[in-house]
């Protein structure tokens, strides 16, 4: 019973991240690990940053977004961690930012979360973002393409081919880029199910060469 309580508590904690947070204050040193050890949860945060060689203002904007994402994540954990105080099952979690690709035009970042109870994985998910290194702004999926309508059929077909019951594309659809793939983060599962989870849909860039703007190929 205690084990199931711990697993449910961690699942509830993880689902709490879906709720947007507005707390802004903390600073995480890029490349260093920051640990939260409270109640029965050990939580590790690892962040990344871009250097000022991309421009001071651009670096400030991008790094501010990455810092805010990390702090919002930790604030959610801190707010929910007391649910684990009522079990003797030890939980561990992590939030890790990783630069998946960087060019003079953009930087792509993948953010992953993992939770385990007594060493057994119980929850994981990921999200991603691509930032312009010209403006520092976060890019939408359609910004990568010469015609924002042409890519939709390819992306949707890949989602349907790789997943069962994928959710539709949204205006703020999370994604990231690697040297060889566009990775779209998409929820999948029965519409009425509480178990809809985030999945990574991998699309080879070579399939998109005629559609991608030159700087994203």
PDB file of C-alpha atoms in Angstrom:
ATOM      1  CA  UNK A   1       0.000   0.000   0.000  1.00  0.00           C
ATOM      2  CA  UNK A   2       2.789   2.419   0.890  1.00  0.00           C
ATOM      3  CA  UNK A   3       4.525   1.643  -2.385  1.00  0.00           C
ATOM      4  CA  UNK A   4       1.393   2.416  -4.372  1.00  0.00           C
ATOM      5  CA  UNK A   5       0.848   5.585  -2.384  1.00  0.00           C
ATOM      6  CA  UNK A   6       4.377   6.703  -3.251  1.00  0.00           C
ATOM      7  CA  UNK A   7       3.888   5.913  -6.932  1.00  0.00           C
ATOM      8  CA  UNK A   8       0.583   7.797  -7.011  1.00  0.00           C
ATOM      9  CA  UNK A   9       2.157  10.712  -5.176  1.00  0.00           C
ATOM     10  CA  UNK A  10       4.983  10.941  -7.696  1.00  0.00           C
ATOM     11  CA  UNK A  11       2.514  10.689 -10.580  1.00  0.00           C
ATOM     12  CA  UNK A  12       0.446  13.507  -9.075  1.00  0.00           C
ATOM     13  CA  UNK A  13       3.596  15.538  -8.596  1.00  0.00           C
ATOM     14  CA  UNK A  14       4.597  14.991 -12.219  1.00  0.00           C
ATOM     15  CA  UNK A  15       1.154  15.895 -13.547  1.00  0.00           C
ATOM     16  CA  UNK A  16       1.313  19.138 -11.589  1.00  0.00           C
ATOM     17  CA  UNK A  17       3.909  20.362 -14.090  1.00  0.00           C
ATOM     18  CA  UNK A  18       1.167  20.725 -16.668  1.00  0.00           C
ATOM     19  CA  UNK A  19      -0.150  23.738 -14.734  1.00  0.00           C
ATOM     20  CA  UNK A  20       1.659  26.926 -15.852  1.00  0.00           C
ATOM     21  CA  UNK A  21       3.722  28.537 -13.105  1.00  0.00           C
ATOM     22  CA  UNK A  22       4.606  32.213 -12.710  1.00  0.00           C
ATOM     23  CA  UNK A  23       7.270  32.186  -9.975  1.00  0.00           C
ATOM     24  CA  UNK A  24      10.431  34.039 -11.034  1.00  0.00           C
ATOM     25  CA  UNK A  25      13.450  34.499  -8.802  1.00  0.00           C
ATOM     26  CA  UNK A  26      15.962  31.666  -8.664  1.00  0.00           C
ATOM     27  CA  UNK A  27      19.108  31.345 -10.741  1.00  0.00           C
ATOM     28  CA  UNK A  28      20.707  28.057 -11.726  1.00  0.00           C
ATOM     29  CA  UNK A  29      24.379  28.042 -12.710  1.00  0.00           C
ATOM     30  CA  UNK A  30      24.479  26.578 -16.249  1.00  0.00           C
ATOM     31  CA  UNK A  31      26.163  23.205 -16.434  1.00  0.00           C
ATOM     32  CA  UNK A  32      25.981  22.699 -12.678  1.00  0.00           C
ATOM     33  CA  UNK A  33      23.594  20.503 -10.747  1.00  0.00           C
ATOM     34  CA  UNK A  34      21.240  22.023  -8.204  1.00  0.00           C
ATOM     35  CA  UNK A  35      19.686  19.576  -5.741  1.00  0.00           C
ATOM     36  CA  UNK A  36      16.486  19.715  -3.760  1.00  0.00           C
ATOM     37  CA  UNK A  37      16.426  17.260  -0.865  1.00  0.00           C
ATOM     38  CA  UNK A  38      13.225  17.554   1.109  1.00  0.00           C
ATOM     39  CA  UNK A  39      10.703  15.144   2.590  1.00  0.00           C
ATOM     40  CA  UNK A  40      11.311  11.813   0.813  1.00  0.00           C
ATOM     41  CA  UNK A  41      12.262  13.351  -2.533  1.00  0.00           C
ATOM     42  CA  UNK A  42      15.713  14.008  -3.977  1.00  0.00           C
ATOM     43  CA  UNK A  43      15.441  16.211  -7.072  1.00  0.00           C
ATOM     44  CA  UNK A  44      18.257  17.316  -9.382  1.00  0.00           C
ATOM     45  CA  UNK A  45      18.148  20.243 -11.839  1.00  0.00           C
ATOM     46  CA  UNK A  46      20.724  20.685 -14.620  1.00  0.00           C
ATOM     47  CA  UNK A  47      20.573  23.673 -16.987  1.00  0.00           C
ATOM     48  CA  UNK A  48      22.361  24.973 -20.082  1.00  0.00           C
ATOM     49  CA  UNK A  49      22.994  28.425 -21.563  1.00  0.00           C
ATOM     50  CA  UNK A  50      24.251  30.187 -24.688  1.00  0.00           C
ATOM     51  CA  UNK A  51      27.316  32.432 -24.657  1.00  0.00           C
ATOM     52  CA  UNK A  52      27.438  36.155 -25.378  1.00  0.00           C
ATOM     53  CA  UNK A  53      29.132  35.500 -28.717  1.00  0.00           C
ATOM     54  CA  UNK A  54      25.567  35.334 -30.105  1.00  0.00           C
ATOM     55  CA  UNK A  55      25.001  38.894 -28.897  1.00  0.00           C
ATOM     56  CA  UNK A  56      24.490  40.158 -25.376  1.00  0.00           C
ATOM     57  CA  UNK A  57      20.778  40.892 -25.731  1.00  0.00           C
ATOM     58  CA  UNK A  58      20.044  37.633 -27.559  1.00  0.00           C
ATOM     59  CA  UNK A  59      21.949  35.620 -24.951  1.00  0.00           C
ATOM     60  CA  UNK A  60      20.078  37.398 -22.167  1.00  0.00           C
ATOM     61  CA  UNK A  61      16.688  36.573 -23.701  1.00  0.00           C
ATOM     62  CA  UNK A  62      17.441  32.920 -24.391  1.00  0.00           C
ATOM     63  CA  UNK A  63      19.143  32.272 -21.062  1.00  0.00           C
ATOM     64  CA  UNK A  64      16.319  34.008 -19.213  1.00  0.00           C
ATOM     65  CA  UNK A  65      13.795  31.674 -20.856  1.00  0.00           C
ATOM     66  CA  UNK A  66      15.869  28.617 -19.945  1.00  0.00           C
ATOM     67  CA  UNK A  67      16.318  29.803 -16.367  1.00  0.00           C
ATOM     68  CA  UNK A  68      12.611  30.534 -15.987  1.00  0.00           C
ATOM     69  CA  UNK A  69      11.700  27.089 -17.317  1.00  0.00           C
ATOM     70  CA  UNK A  70      14.050  25.442 -14.818  1.00  0.00           C
ATOM     71  CA  UNK A  71      12.836  27.488 -11.875  1.00  0.00           C
ATOM     72  CA  UNK A  72       9.167  27.027 -12.719  1.00  0.00           C
ATOM     73  CA  UNK A  73       9.823  23.308 -12.831  1.00  0.00           C
ATOM     74  CA  UNK A  74      11.522  23.299  -9.436  1.00  0.00           C
ATOM     75  CA  UNK A  75       8.840  25.533  -7.918  1.00  0.00           C
ATOM     76  CA  UNK A  76       6.244  22.961  -8.973  1.00  0.00           C
ATOM     77  CA  UNK A  77       8.271  20.181  -7.355  1.00  0.00           C
ATOM     78  CA  UNK A  78       8.718  22.156  -4.149  1.00  0.00           C
ATOM     79  CA  UNK A  79       5.009  22.897  -3.957  1.00  0.00           C
ATOM     80  CA  UNK A  80       4.025  19.252  -4.440  1.00  0.00           C
ATOM     81  CA  UNK A  81       6.838  17.442  -2.606  1.00  0.00           C
ATOM     82  CA  UNK A  82       4.994  17.369   0.705  1.00  0.00           C
ATOM     83  CA  UNK A  83       2.723  14.661  -0.739  1.00  0.00           C
ATOM     84  CA  UNK A  84       5.692  12.325  -0.273  1.00  0.00           C
ATOM     85  CA  UNK A  85       6.049  13.133   3.407  1.00  0.00           C
ATOM     86  CA  UNK A  86       3.445  10.528   4.306  1.00  0.00           C
ATOM     87  CA  UNK A  87       5.291   7.514   2.906  1.00  0.00           C
ATOM     88  CA  UNK A  88       8.613   5.884   3.709  1.00  0.00           C
ATOM     89  CA  UNK A  89       9.236   5.163   0.021  1.00  0.00           C
ATOM     90  CA  UNK A  90      12.191   7.175  -1.246  1.00  0.00           C
ATOM     91  CA  UNK A  91      11.592   9.077  -4.503  1.00  0.00           C
ATOM     92  CA  UNK A  92      14.104  10.614  -6.872  1.00  0.00           C
ATOM     93  CA  UNK A  93      13.611  12.959  -9.786  1.00  0.00           C
ATOM     94  CA  UNK A  94      15.533  15.061 -12.255  1.00  0.00           C
ATOM     95  CA  UNK A  95      15.055  17.882 -14.734  1.00  0.00           C
ATOM     96  CA  UNK A  96      17.776  18.125 -17.389  1.00  0.00           C
ATOM     97  CA  UNK A  97      18.244  20.657 -20.170  1.00  0.00           C
ATOM     98  CA  UNK A  98      20.364  19.548 -23.135  1.00  0.00           C
ATOM     99  CA  UNK A  99      21.414  21.483 -26.239  1.00  0.00           C
ATOM    100  CA  UNK A 100      20.585  19.157 -29.125  1.00  0.00           C
ATOM    101  CA  UNK A 101      21.813  21.437 -31.909  1.00  0.00           C
ATOM    102  CA  UNK A 102      23.275  24.926 -32.209  1.00  0.00           C
ATOM    103  CA  UNK A 103      24.094  26.902 -35.354  1.00  0.00           C
ATOM    104  CA  UNK A 104      24.668  30.622 -36.003  1.00  0.00           C
ATOM    105  CA  UNK A 105      20.905  30.862 -36.644  1.00  0.00           C
ATOM    106  CA  UNK A 106      19.362  28.973 -33.723  1.00  0.00           C
ATOM    107  CA  UNK A 107      19.789  26.857 -30.614  1.00  0.00           C
ATOM    108  CA  UNK A 108      17.634  23.806 -29.896  1.00  0.00           C
ATOM    109  CA  UNK A 109      17.072  22.558 -26.343  1.00  0.00           C
ATOM    110  CA  UNK A 110      15.490  19.355 -25.049  1.00  0.00           C
ATOM    111  CA  UNK A 111      14.189  19.307 -21.456  1.00  0.00           C
ATOM    112  CA  UNK A 112      13.609  15.913 -19.835  1.00  0.00           C
ATOM    113  CA  UNK A 113      12.052  14.916 -16.506  1.00  0.00           C
ATOM    114  CA  UNK A 114      12.299  11.566 -14.753  1.00  0.00           C
ATOM    115  CA  UNK A 115      10.904  10.224 -11.499  1.00  0.00           C
ATOM    116  CA  UNK A 116      11.527   6.943  -9.705  1.00  0.00           C
ATOM    117  CA  UNK A 117      10.461   5.360  -6.410  1.00  0.00           C
ATOM    118  CA  UNK A 118      13.005   3.172  -4.635  1.00  0.00           C
ATOM    119  CA  UNK A 119      14.996   2.997  -7.868  1.00  0.00           C
ATOM    120  CA  UNK A 120      12.028   1.934 -10.028  1.00  0.00           C
ATOM    121  CA  UNK A 121      11.130   4.332 -12.875  1.00  0.00           C
ATOM    122  CA  UNK A 122       7.523   5.507 -12.555  1.00  0.00           C
ATOM    123  CA  UNK A 123       7.292   8.566 -14.818  1.00  0.00           C
ATOM    124  CA  UNK A 124       9.238  10.377 -17.515  1.00  0.00           C
ATOM    125  CA  UNK A 125       8.524  12.950 -20.181  1.00  0.00           C
ATOM    126  CA  UNK A 126      10.235  15.553 -22.314  1.00  0.00           C
ATOM    127  CA  UNK A 127       9.625  18.847 -24.037  1.00  0.00           C
ATOM    128  CA  UNK A 128      11.678  21.031 -26.311  1.00  0.00           C
ATOM    129  CA  UNK A 129      12.171  24.502 -27.719  1.00  0.00           C
ATOM    130  CA  UNK A 130      14.107  26.200 -30.506  1.00  0.00           C
ATOM    131  CA  UNK A 131      15.289  29.803 -30.112  1.00  0.00           C
ATOM    132  CA  UNK A 132      16.373  32.232 -32.802  1.00  0.00           C
ATOM    133  CA  UNK A 133      19.912  33.489 -32.198  1.00  0.00           C
ATOM    134  CA  UNK A 134      19.055  36.603 -34.195  1.00  0.00           C
ATOM    135  CA  UNK A 135      16.166  37.801 -32.038  1.00  0.00           C
ATOM    136  CA  UNK A 136      16.324  35.536 -28.974  1.00  0.00           C
ATOM    137  CA  UNK A 137      12.672  34.628 -29.484  1.00  0.00           C
ATOM    138  CA  UNK A 138      11.252  31.144 -29.184  1.00  0.00           C
ATOM    139  CA  UNK A 139      10.262  29.776 -32.593  1.00  0.00           C
ATOM    140  CA  UNK A 140       6.963  28.152 -33.486  1.00  0.00           C
ATOM    141  CA  UNK A 141       6.987  24.943 -35.509  1.00  0.00           C
ATOM    142  CA  UNK A 142       5.680  26.757 -38.577  1.00  0.00           C
ATOM    143  CA  UNK A 143       8.582  29.227 -38.448  1.00  0.00           C
ATOM    144  CA  UNK A 144      10.928  26.489 -39.700  1.00  0.00           C
ATOM    145  CA  UNK A 145       9.182  26.143 -43.044  1.00  0.00           C
ATOM    146  CA  UNK A 146       8.952  28.193 -46.221  1.00  0.00           C
ATOM    147  CA  UNK A 147       5.212  27.575 -46.398  1.00  0.00           C
ATOM    148  CA  UNK A 148       3.634  26.953 -43.013  1.00  0.00           C
ATOM    149  CA  UNK A 149       0.816  24.893 -44.530  1.00  0.00           C
ATOM    150  CA  UNK A 150       2.842  22.407 -46.604  1.00  0.00           C
ATOM    151  CA  UNK A 151       4.568  20.737 -43.659  1.00  0.00           C
ATOM    152  CA  UNK A 152       1.364  19.938 -41.768  1.00  0.00           C
ATOM    153  CA  UNK A 153       0.432  16.834 -43.746  1.00  0.00           C
ATOM    154  CA  UNK A 154       3.900  15.296 -43.329  1.00  0.00           C
ATOM    155  CA  UNK A 155       4.014  15.967 -39.589  1.00  0.00           C
ATOM    156  CA  UNK A 156       0.463  14.721 -39.030  1.00  0.00           C
ATOM    157  CA  UNK A 157       1.077  11.583 -41.107  1.00  0.00           C
ATOM    158  CA  UNK A 158       4.192  10.793 -39.070  1.00  0.00           C
ATOM    159  CA  UNK A 159       2.282  11.323 -35.818  1.00  0.00           C
ATOM    160  CA  UNK A 160      -0.438   8.925 -36.950  1.00  0.00           C
ATOM    161  CA  UNK A 161       2.081   6.373 -38.213  1.00  0.00           C
ATOM    162  CA  UNK A 162       4.172   6.332 -35.020  1.00  0.00           C
ATOM    163  CA  UNK A 163       1.464   6.786 -32.355  1.00  0.00           C
ATOM    164  CA  UNK A 164      -1.953   5.444 -31.402  1.00  0.00           C
ATOM    165  CA  UNK A 165      -4.566   8.198 -31.095  1.00  0.00           C
ATOM    166  CA  UNK A 166      -2.219  11.217 -31.322  1.00  0.00           C
ATOM    167  CA  UNK A 167      -3.515  14.592 -30.218  1.00  0.00           C
ATOM    168  CA  UNK A 168      -3.717  17.323 -32.835  1.00  0.00           C
ATOM    169  CA  UNK A 169      -1.046  19.936 -33.459  1.00  0.00           C
ATOM    170  CA  UNK A 170      -1.278  23.092 -31.380  1.00  0.00           C
ATOM    171  CA  UNK A 171      -0.032  26.633 -31.972  1.00  0.00           C
ATOM    172  CA  UNK A 172       2.606  26.219 -29.264  1.00  0.00           C
ATOM    173  CA  UNK A 173       3.492  22.619 -30.172  1.00  0.00           C
ATOM    174  CA  UNK A 174       6.786  21.693 -28.441  1.00  0.00           C
ATOM    175  CA  UNK A 175       9.594  20.415 -30.656  1.00  0.00           C
ATOM    176  CA  UNK A 176      13.351  20.398 -31.030  1.00  0.00           C
ATOM    177  CA  UNK A 177      15.959  19.780 -33.729  1.00  0.00           C
ATOM    178  CA  UNK A 178      18.966  17.492 -33.950  1.00  0.00           C
ATOM    179  CA  UNK A 179      21.513  17.268 -36.765  1.00  0.00           C
ATOM    180  CA  UNK A 180      19.348  14.698 -38.532  1.00  0.00           C
ATOM    181  CA  UNK A 181      15.793  14.945 -37.184  1.00  0.00           C
ATOM    182  CA  UNK A 182      12.891  17.168 -36.313  1.00  0.00           C
ATOM    183  CA  UNK A 183      11.417  15.813 -33.078  1.00  0.00           C
ATOM    184  CA  UNK A 184       7.828  16.812 -32.313  1.00  0.00           C
ATOM    185  CA  UNK A 185       6.496  16.223 -28.783  1.00  0.00           C
ATOM    186  CA  UNK A 186       2.933  14.958 -28.946  1.00  0.00           C
ATOM    187  CA  UNK A 187       0.430  13.501 -26.508  1.00  0.00           C
ATOM    188  CA  UNK A 188      -1.192  10.219 -27.479  1.00  0.00           C
ATOM    189  CA  UNK A 189      -3.790   7.847 -26.065  1.00  0.00           C
ATOM    190  CA  UNK A 190      -7.540   7.587 -25.791  1.00  0.00           C
ATOM    191  CA  UNK A 191      -9.162  11.024 -25.515  1.00  0.00           C
ATOM    192  CA  UNK A 192     -11.088  10.095 -22.367  1.00  0.00           C
ATOM    193  CA  UNK A 193      -8.117   8.372 -20.733  1.00  0.00           C
ATOM    194  CA  UNK A 194      -6.119   9.969 -17.922  1.00  0.00           C
ATOM    195  CA  UNK A 195      -3.062   8.095 -19.220  1.00  0.00           C
ATOM    196  CA  UNK A 196      -2.354  10.268 -22.268  1.00  0.00           C
ATOM    197  CA  UNK A 197       1.403  10.636 -22.314  1.00  0.00           C
ATOM    198  CA  UNK A 198       3.936  12.741 -24.172  1.00  0.00           C
ATOM    199  CA  UNK A 199       5.786  10.975 -26.987  1.00  0.00           C
ATOM    200  CA  UNK A 200       8.597  12.006 -29.298  1.00  0.00           C
ATOM    201  CA  UNK A 201       7.783  11.787 -33.002  1.00  0.00           C
ATOM    202  CA  UNK A 202      11.035  11.620 -34.978  1.00  0.00           C
ATOM    203  CA  UNK A 203      10.968  12.959 -38.548  1.00  0.00           C
ATOM    204  CA  UNK A 204      14.178  12.746 -40.641  1.00  0.00           C
ATOM    205  CA  UNK A 205      15.228  16.186 -41.893  1.00  0.00           C
ATOM    206  CA  UNK A 206      15.896  14.715 -45.330  1.00  0.00           C
ATOM    207  CA  UNK A 207      12.145  14.188 -45.694  1.00  0.00           C
ATOM    208  CA  UNK A 208      11.621  17.912 -45.119  1.00  0.00           C
ATOM    209  CA  UNK A 209      14.433  19.345 -47.248  1.00  0.00           C
ATOM    210  CA  UNK A 210      12.114  20.879 -49.818  1.00  0.00           C
ATOM    211  CA  UNK A 211      10.046  22.552 -47.116  1.00  0.00           C
ATOM    212  CA  UNK A 212      12.513  23.720 -44.462  1.00  0.00           C
ATOM    213  CA  UNK A 213      14.032  27.170 -44.602  1.00  0.00           C
ATOM    214  CA  UNK A 214      17.719  26.950 -45.423  1.00  0.00           C
ATOM    215  CA  UNK A 215      18.943  27.807 -41.914  1.00  0.00           C
ATOM    216  CA  UNK A 216      17.051  24.865 -40.370  1.00  0.00           C
ATOM    217  CA  UNK A 217      18.085  22.121 -42.825  1.00  0.00           C
TER     218      UNK A 217
END
